[in-house]
CSV table of C-alpha atoms in Angstrom, one decimal:
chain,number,residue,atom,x,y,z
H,1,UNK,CA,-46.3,-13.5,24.8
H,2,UNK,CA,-48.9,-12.6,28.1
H,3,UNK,CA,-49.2,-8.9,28.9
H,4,UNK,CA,-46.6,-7.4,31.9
H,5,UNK,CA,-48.0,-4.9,34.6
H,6,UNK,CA,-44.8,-3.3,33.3
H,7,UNK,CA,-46.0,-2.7,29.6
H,8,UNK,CA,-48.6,-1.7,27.6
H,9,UNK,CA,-50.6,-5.5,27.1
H,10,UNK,CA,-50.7,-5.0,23.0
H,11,UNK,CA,-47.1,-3.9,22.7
H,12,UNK,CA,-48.3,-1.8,19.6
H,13,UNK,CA,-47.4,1.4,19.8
H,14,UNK,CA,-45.0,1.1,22.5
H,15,UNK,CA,-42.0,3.0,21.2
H,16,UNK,CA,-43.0,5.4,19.1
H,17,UNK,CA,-40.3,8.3,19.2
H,18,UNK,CA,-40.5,10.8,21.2
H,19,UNK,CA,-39.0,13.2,23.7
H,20,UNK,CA,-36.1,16.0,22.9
H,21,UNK,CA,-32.4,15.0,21.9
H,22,UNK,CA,-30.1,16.3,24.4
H,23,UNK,CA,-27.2,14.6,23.7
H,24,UNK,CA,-24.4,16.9,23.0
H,25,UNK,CA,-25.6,17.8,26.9
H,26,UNK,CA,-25.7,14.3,28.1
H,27,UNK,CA,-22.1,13.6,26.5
H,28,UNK,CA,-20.5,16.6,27.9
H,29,UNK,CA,-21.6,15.6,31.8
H,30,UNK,CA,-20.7,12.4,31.0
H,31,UNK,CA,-17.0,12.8,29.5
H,32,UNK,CA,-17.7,12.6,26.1
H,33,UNK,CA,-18.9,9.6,23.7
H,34,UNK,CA,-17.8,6.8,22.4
H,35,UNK,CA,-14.2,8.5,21.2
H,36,UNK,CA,-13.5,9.0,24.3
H,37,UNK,CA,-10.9,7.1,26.5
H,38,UNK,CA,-11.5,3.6,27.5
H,39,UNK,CA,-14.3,3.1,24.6
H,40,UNK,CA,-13.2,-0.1,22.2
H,41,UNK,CA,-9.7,-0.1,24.3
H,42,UNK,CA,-7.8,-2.9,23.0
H,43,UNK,CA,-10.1,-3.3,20.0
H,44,UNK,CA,-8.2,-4.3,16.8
H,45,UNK,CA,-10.2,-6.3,15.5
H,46,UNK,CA,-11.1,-4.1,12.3
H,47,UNK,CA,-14.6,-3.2,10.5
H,48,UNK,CA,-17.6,-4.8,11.9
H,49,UNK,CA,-21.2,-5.0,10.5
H,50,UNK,CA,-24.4,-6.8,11.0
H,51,UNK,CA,-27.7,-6.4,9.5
H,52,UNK,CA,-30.7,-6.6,11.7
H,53,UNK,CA,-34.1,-7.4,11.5
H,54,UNK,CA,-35.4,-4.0,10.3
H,55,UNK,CA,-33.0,-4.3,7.6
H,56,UNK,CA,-30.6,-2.3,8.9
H,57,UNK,CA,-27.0,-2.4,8.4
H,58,UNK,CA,-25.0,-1.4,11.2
H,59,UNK,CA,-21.3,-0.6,10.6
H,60,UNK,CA,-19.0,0.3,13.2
H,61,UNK,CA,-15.0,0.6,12.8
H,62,UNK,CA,-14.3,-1.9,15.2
H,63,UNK,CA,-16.1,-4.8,16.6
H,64,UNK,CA,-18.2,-3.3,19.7
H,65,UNK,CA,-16.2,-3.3,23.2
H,66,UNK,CA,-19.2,-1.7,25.0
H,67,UNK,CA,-22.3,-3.0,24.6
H,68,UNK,CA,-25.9,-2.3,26.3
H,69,UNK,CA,-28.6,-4.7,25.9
H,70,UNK,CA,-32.2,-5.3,27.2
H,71,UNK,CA,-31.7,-8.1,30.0
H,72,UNK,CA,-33.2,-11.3,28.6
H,73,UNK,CA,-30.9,-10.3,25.4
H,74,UNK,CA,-27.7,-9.8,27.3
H,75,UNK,CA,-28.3,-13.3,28.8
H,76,UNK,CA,-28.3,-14.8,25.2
H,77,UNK,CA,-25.4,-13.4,24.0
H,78,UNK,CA,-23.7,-14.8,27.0
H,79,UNK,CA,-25.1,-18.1,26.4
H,80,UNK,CA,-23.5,-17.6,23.5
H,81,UNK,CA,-19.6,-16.5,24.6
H,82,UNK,CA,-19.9,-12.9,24.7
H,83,UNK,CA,-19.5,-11.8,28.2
H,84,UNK,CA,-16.8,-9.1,29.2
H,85,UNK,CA,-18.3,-7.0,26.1
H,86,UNK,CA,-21.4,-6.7,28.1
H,87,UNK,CA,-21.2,-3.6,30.1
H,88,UNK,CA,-24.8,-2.4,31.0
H,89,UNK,CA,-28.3,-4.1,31.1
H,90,UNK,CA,-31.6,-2.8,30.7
H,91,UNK,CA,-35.5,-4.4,31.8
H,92,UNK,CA,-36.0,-7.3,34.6
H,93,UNK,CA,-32.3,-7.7,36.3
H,94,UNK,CA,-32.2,-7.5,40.0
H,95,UNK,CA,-35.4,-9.0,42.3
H,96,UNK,CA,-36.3,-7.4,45.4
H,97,UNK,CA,-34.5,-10.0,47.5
H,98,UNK,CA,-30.9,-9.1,45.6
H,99,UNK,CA,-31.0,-12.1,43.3
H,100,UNK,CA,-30.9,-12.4,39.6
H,101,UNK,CA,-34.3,-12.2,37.7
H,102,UNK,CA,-34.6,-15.3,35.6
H,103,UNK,CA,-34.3,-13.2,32.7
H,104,UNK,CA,-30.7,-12.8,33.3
H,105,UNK,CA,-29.9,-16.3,33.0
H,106,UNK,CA,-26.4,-17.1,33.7
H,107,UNK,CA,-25.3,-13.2,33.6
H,108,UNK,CA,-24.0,-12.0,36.5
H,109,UNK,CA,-25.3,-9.0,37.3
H,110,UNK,CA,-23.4,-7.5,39.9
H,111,UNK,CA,-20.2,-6.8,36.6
H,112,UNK,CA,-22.9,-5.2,34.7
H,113,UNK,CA,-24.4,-1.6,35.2
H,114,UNK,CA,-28.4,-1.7,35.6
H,115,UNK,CA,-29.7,1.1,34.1
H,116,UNK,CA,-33.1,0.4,34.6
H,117,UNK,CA,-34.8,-2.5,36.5
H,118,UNK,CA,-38.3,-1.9,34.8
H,119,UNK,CA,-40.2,-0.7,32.1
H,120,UNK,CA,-39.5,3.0,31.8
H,121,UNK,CA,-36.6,3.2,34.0
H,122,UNK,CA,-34.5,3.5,31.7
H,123,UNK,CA,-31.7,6.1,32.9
H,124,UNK,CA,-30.1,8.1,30.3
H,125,UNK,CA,-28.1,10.0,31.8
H,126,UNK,CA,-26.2,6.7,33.5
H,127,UNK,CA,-26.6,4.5,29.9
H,128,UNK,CA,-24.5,7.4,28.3
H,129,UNK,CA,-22.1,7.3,30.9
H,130,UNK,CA,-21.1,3.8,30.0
H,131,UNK,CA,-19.9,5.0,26.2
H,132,UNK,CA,-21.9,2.5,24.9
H,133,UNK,CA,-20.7,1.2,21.3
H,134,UNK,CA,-23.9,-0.9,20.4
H,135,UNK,CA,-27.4,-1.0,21.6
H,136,UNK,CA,-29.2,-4.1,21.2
H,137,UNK,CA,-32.6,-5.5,22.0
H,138,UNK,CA,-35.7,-7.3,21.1
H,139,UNK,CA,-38.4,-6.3,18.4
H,140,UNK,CA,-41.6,-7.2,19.1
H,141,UNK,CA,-43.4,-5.0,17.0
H,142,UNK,CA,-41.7,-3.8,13.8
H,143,UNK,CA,-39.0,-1.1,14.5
H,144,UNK,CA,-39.4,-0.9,17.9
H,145,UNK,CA,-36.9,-1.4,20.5
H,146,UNK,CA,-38.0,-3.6,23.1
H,147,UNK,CA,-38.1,-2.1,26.8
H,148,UNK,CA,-36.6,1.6,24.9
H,149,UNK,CA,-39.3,3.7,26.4
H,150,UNK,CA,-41.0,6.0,23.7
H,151,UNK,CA,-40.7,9.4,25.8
H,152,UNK,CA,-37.0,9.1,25.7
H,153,UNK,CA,-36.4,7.0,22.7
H,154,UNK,CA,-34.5,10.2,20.9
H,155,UNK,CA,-32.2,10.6,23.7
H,156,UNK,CA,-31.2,7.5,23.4
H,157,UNK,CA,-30.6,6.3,20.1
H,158,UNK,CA,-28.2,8.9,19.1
H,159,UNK,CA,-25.7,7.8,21.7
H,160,UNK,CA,-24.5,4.8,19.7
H,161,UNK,CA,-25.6,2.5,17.3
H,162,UNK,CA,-28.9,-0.1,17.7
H,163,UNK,CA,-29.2,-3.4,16.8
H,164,UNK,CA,-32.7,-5.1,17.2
H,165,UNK,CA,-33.7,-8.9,16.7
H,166,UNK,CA,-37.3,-9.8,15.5
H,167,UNK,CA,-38.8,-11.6,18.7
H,168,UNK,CA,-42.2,-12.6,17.5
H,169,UNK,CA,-44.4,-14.1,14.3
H,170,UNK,CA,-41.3,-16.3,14.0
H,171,UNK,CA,-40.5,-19.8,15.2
H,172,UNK,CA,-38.0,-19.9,18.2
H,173,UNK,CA,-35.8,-21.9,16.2
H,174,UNK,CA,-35.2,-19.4,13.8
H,175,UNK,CA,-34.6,-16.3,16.7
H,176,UNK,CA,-32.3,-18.5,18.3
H,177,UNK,CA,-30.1,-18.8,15.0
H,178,UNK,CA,-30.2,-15.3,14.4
H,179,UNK,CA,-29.0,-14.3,18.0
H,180,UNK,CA,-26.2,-17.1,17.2
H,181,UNK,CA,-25.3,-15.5,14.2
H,182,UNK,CA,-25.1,-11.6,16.1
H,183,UNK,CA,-22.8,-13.2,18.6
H,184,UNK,CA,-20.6,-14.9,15.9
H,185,UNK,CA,-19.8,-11.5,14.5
H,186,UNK,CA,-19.2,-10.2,17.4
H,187,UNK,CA,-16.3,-12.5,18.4
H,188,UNK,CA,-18.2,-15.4,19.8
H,189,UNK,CA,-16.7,-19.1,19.1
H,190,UNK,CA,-19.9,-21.2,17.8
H,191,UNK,CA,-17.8,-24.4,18.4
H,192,UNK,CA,-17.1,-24.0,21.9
H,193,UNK,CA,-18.2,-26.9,24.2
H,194,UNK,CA,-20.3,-24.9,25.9
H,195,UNK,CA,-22.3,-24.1,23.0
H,196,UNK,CA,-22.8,-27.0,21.3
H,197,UNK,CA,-23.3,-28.7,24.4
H,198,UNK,CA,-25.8,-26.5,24.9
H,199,UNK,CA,-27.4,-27.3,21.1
H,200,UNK,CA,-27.1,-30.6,21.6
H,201,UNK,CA,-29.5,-30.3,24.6
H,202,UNK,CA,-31.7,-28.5,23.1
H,203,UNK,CA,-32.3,-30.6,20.4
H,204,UNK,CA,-32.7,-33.4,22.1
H,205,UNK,CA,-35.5,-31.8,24.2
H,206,UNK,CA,-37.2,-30.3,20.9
H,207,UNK,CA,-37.2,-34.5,20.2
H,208,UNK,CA,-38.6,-35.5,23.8
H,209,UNK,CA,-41.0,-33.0,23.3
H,210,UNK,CA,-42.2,-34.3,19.9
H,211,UNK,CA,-42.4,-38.0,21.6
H,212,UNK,CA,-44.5,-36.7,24.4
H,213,UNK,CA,-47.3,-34.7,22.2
H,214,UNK,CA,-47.8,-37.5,20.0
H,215,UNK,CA,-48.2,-40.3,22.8
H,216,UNK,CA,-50.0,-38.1,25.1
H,217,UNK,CA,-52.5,-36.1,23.1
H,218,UNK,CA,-53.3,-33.4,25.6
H,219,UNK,CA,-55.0,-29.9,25.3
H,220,UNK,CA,-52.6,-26.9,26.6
H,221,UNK,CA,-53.5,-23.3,26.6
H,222,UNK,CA,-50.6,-20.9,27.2
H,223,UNK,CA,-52.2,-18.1,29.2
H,224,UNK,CA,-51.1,-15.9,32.3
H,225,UNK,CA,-53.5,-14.0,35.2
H,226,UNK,CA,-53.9,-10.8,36.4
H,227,UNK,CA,-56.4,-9.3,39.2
H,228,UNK,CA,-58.9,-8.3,36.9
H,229,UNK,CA,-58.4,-10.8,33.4
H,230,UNK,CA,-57.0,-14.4,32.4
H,231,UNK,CA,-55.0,-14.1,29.0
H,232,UNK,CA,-55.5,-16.7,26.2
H,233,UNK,CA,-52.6,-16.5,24.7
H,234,UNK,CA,-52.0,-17.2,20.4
H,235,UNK,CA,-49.6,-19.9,19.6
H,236,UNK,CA,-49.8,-17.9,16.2
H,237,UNK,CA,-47.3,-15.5,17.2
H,238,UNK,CA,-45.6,-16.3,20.3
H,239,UNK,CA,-41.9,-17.6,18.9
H,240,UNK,CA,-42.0,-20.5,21.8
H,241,UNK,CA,-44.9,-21.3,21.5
H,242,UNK,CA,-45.1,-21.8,17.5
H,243,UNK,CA,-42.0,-24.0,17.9
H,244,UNK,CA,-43.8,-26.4,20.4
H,245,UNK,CA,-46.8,-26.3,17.9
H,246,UNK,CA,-44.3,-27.1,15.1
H,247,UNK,CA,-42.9,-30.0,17.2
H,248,UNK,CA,-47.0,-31.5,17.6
H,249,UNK,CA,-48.1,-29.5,20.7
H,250,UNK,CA,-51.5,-29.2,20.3
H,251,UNK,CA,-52.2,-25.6,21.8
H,252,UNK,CA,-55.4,-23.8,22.1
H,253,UNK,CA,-55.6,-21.5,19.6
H,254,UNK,CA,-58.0,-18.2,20.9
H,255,UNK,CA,-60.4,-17.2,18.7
H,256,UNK,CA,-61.0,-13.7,19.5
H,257,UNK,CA,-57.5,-12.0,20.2
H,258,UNK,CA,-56.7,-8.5,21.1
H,259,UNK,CA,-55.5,-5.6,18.7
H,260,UNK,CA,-51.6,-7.1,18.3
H,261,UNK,CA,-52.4,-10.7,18.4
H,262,UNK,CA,-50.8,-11.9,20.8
H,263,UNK,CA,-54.0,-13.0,23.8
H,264,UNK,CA,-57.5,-13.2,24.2
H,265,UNK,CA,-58.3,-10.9,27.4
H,266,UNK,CA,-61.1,-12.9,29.4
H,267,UNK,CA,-62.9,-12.2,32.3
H,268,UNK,CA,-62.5,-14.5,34.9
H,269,UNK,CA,-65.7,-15.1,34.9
H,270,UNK,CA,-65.0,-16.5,31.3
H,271,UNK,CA,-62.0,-18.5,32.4
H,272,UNK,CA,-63.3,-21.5,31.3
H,273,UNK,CA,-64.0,-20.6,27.7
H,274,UNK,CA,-61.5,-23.1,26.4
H,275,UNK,CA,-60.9,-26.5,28.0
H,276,UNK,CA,-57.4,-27.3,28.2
H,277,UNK,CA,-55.9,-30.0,29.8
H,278,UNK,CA,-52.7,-28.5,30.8
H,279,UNK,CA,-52.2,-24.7,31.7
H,280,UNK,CA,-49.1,-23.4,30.4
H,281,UNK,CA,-49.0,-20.9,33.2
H,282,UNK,CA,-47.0,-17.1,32.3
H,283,UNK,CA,-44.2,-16.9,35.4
H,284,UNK,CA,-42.7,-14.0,35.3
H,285,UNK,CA,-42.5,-11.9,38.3
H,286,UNK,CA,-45.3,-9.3,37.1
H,287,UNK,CA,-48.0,-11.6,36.7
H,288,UNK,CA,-49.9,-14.0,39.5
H,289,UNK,CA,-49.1,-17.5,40.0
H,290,UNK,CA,-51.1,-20.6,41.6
H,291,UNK,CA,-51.1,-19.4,45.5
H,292,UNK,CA,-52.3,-15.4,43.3
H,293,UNK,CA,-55.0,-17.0,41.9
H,294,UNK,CA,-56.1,-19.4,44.5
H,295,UNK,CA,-58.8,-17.7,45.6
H,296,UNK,CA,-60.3,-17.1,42.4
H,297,UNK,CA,-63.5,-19.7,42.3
H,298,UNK,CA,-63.6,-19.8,38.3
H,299,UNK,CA,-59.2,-20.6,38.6
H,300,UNK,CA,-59.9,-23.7,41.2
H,301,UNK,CA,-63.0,-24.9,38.9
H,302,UNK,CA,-60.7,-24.7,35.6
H,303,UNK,CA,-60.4,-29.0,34.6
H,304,UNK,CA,-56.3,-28.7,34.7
H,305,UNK,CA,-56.4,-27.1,37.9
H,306,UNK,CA,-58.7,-29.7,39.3
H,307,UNK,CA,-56.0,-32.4,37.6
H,308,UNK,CA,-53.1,-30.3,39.2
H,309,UNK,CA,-51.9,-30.0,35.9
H,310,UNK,CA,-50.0,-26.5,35.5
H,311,UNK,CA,-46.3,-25.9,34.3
H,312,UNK,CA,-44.3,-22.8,34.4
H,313,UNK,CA,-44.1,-21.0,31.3
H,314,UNK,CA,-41.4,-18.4,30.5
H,315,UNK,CA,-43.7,-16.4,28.1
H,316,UNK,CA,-40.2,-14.0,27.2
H,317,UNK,CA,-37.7,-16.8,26.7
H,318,UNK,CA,-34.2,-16.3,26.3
H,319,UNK,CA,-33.2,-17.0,22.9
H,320,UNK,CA,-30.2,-18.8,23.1
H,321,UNK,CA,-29.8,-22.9,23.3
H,322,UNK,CA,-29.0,-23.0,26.8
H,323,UNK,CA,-31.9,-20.4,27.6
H,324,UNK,CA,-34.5,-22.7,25.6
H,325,UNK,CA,-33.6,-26.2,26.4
H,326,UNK,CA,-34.4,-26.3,29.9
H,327,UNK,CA,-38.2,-25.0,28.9
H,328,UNK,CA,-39.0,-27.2,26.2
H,329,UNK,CA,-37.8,-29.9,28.6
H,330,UNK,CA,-39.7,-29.0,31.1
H,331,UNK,CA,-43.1,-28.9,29.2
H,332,UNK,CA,-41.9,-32.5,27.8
H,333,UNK,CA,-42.3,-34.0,31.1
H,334,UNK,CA,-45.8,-32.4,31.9
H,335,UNK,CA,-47.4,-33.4,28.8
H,336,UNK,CA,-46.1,-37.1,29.5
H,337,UNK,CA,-47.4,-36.8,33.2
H,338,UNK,CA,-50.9,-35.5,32.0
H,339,UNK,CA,-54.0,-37.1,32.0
H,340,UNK,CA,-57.1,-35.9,29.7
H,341,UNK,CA,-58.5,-33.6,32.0
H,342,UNK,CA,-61.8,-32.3,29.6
């Protein structure tokens, strides 16, 4: 993972609670909670539990009708068959020209309510209006709720029950299967064509991507670019990128990473610091991308820029089959068009 404009680079410390509960408030301009009419309508389906990865057992009388979820999580759990569950979205949604960001995936965001299109946007007020039965999100650090902003994390979490999946320090793989496994309990069909389709691609990528590292033995470095710094970033504990190390990628390992682990801040001055033969370049819409960093002498001097030898990388994948497959395929057929560039 690179640093966003939208969030503090480390993560650590990101959503520490905070802020005063006005709930009973919030739920009484709103219509009332999740008891009240329209919440679960229809659902039958009995007791439902899952436990996440704080160890957490969430129970909840019925399976959950209304669910809010961080963006890039929403699109998973589509991938995976939940869909008309999905009533609200949180984080990177909507761009400013009106179309989807890519962290949405295959959602479509014009059936779901944005409650927030950034970092700390995050409207209360409108996230309570939706009864929300569930709550779910990424954990990038331990016990903290990915794009839940700190100030009014104890507004929010009262409102209904939270479900967070462990995004980092694990392989990709293994985030994927636990996302599979929250969508199975929450009615999702795990045998439906468009799944294992979707699994089957996948691991045939994860196999064209093992080919391609060992014939073409190539130096990549994962990193993204702001005004000011380039970020190294660790294969250590990015999930994608310790799967594609798994599979024989041989990534650039920094050597001096920032408090959290997850880059090595460099001046661009330093830019050069480690010679890679293939930039696996950050792409999401917060951080600059090859026409940005153009004009950056130390950028146009770096040996895979001279080889024209950068690749998107989408440094907050979406952890489902159909969300990874595309991306691993993608840096398959760089690394078999690259050249030794150092």
């Amino acid at each position: 993972m690179s640093p966003s404009r939208n969030v503090t680079p480390s993560r650590r410390g990101i959503l520490a609670a905070g802020g005063a509960v006005g709930i009973g408030a919030l739920l009484a301009a709103c219509g009332g909670g999740k008891g009240s009419e329209g919440a679960n309508k229809g659902a039958d389906t009995g007791p439902w539990s899952f436990t996440d990865d704080r160890k957490q057992k969430v129970s909840l009388k019925n399976t959950p009708q209304r669910i809010v979820a961080f963006t890039g999580t929403a699109a998973a759990l589509h991938d995976f068959g939940i869909d008309d569950q999905i009533v609200g979205v949180f984080g990177p949604t909507k761009l400013k020209n009106g179309k989807a960001d890519p962290q949405a995936g295959d959602l479509d965001i014009d059936k779901v309510t944005i409650i927030g299109n950034a970092y700390n946007q995050f409207n209360v007020e409108k996230y309570a209006s939706l009864r929300p039965d569930l709550l779910v999100t990424n954990m990038y650090e331990p016990g903290a709720l990915w794009f839940v902003p700190d100030d009014s994390k104890d507004k929010i979490t009262p409102l209904a029950k939270t479900v967070a999946i462990t995004s980092s320090r694990v392989s990709l793989l293994k985030i994927i299967e636990r996302y599979a496994e929250l969508a199975k309990s929450l009615g999702a069909d795990l045998q439906a064509k468009k799944v294992t389709d979707a699994k089957a691609r996948f691991e045939k990528a994860s196999e064209a991507l093992r080919k391609a590292a060992k014939s073409h033995p190539v130096k990549v470095l994962a990193c993204s670019g702001s005004p000011d710094l380039f970020y190294a970033s660790n294969p250590g504990i990015n999930a994608d990128l310790m799967y594609y190390k798994s599979l024989g990628v041989d990534l650039i390992v920094p050597d001096k990473l920032d408090k959290g682990g997850y880059f090595e801040s460099l001046s661009w001055e330093n830019a050069d610091k480690y010679k890679a033969d293939v930039l696996l370049l950050d792409n999401r819409t917060a951080t600059l991308q090859p026409k940005d960093l153009a004009a950056k002498p130390s950028w146009s001097k770096l040996p895979a820029v001279k080889a024209d030898q950068i690749t998107p990388w989408s440094s907050e994948p979406r952890f489902s089959y159909a969300g990874a497959a595309p991306l691993i395929e993608s840096l398959a057929k760089a690394i078999e068009g690259a050249k030794k560039a150092t």
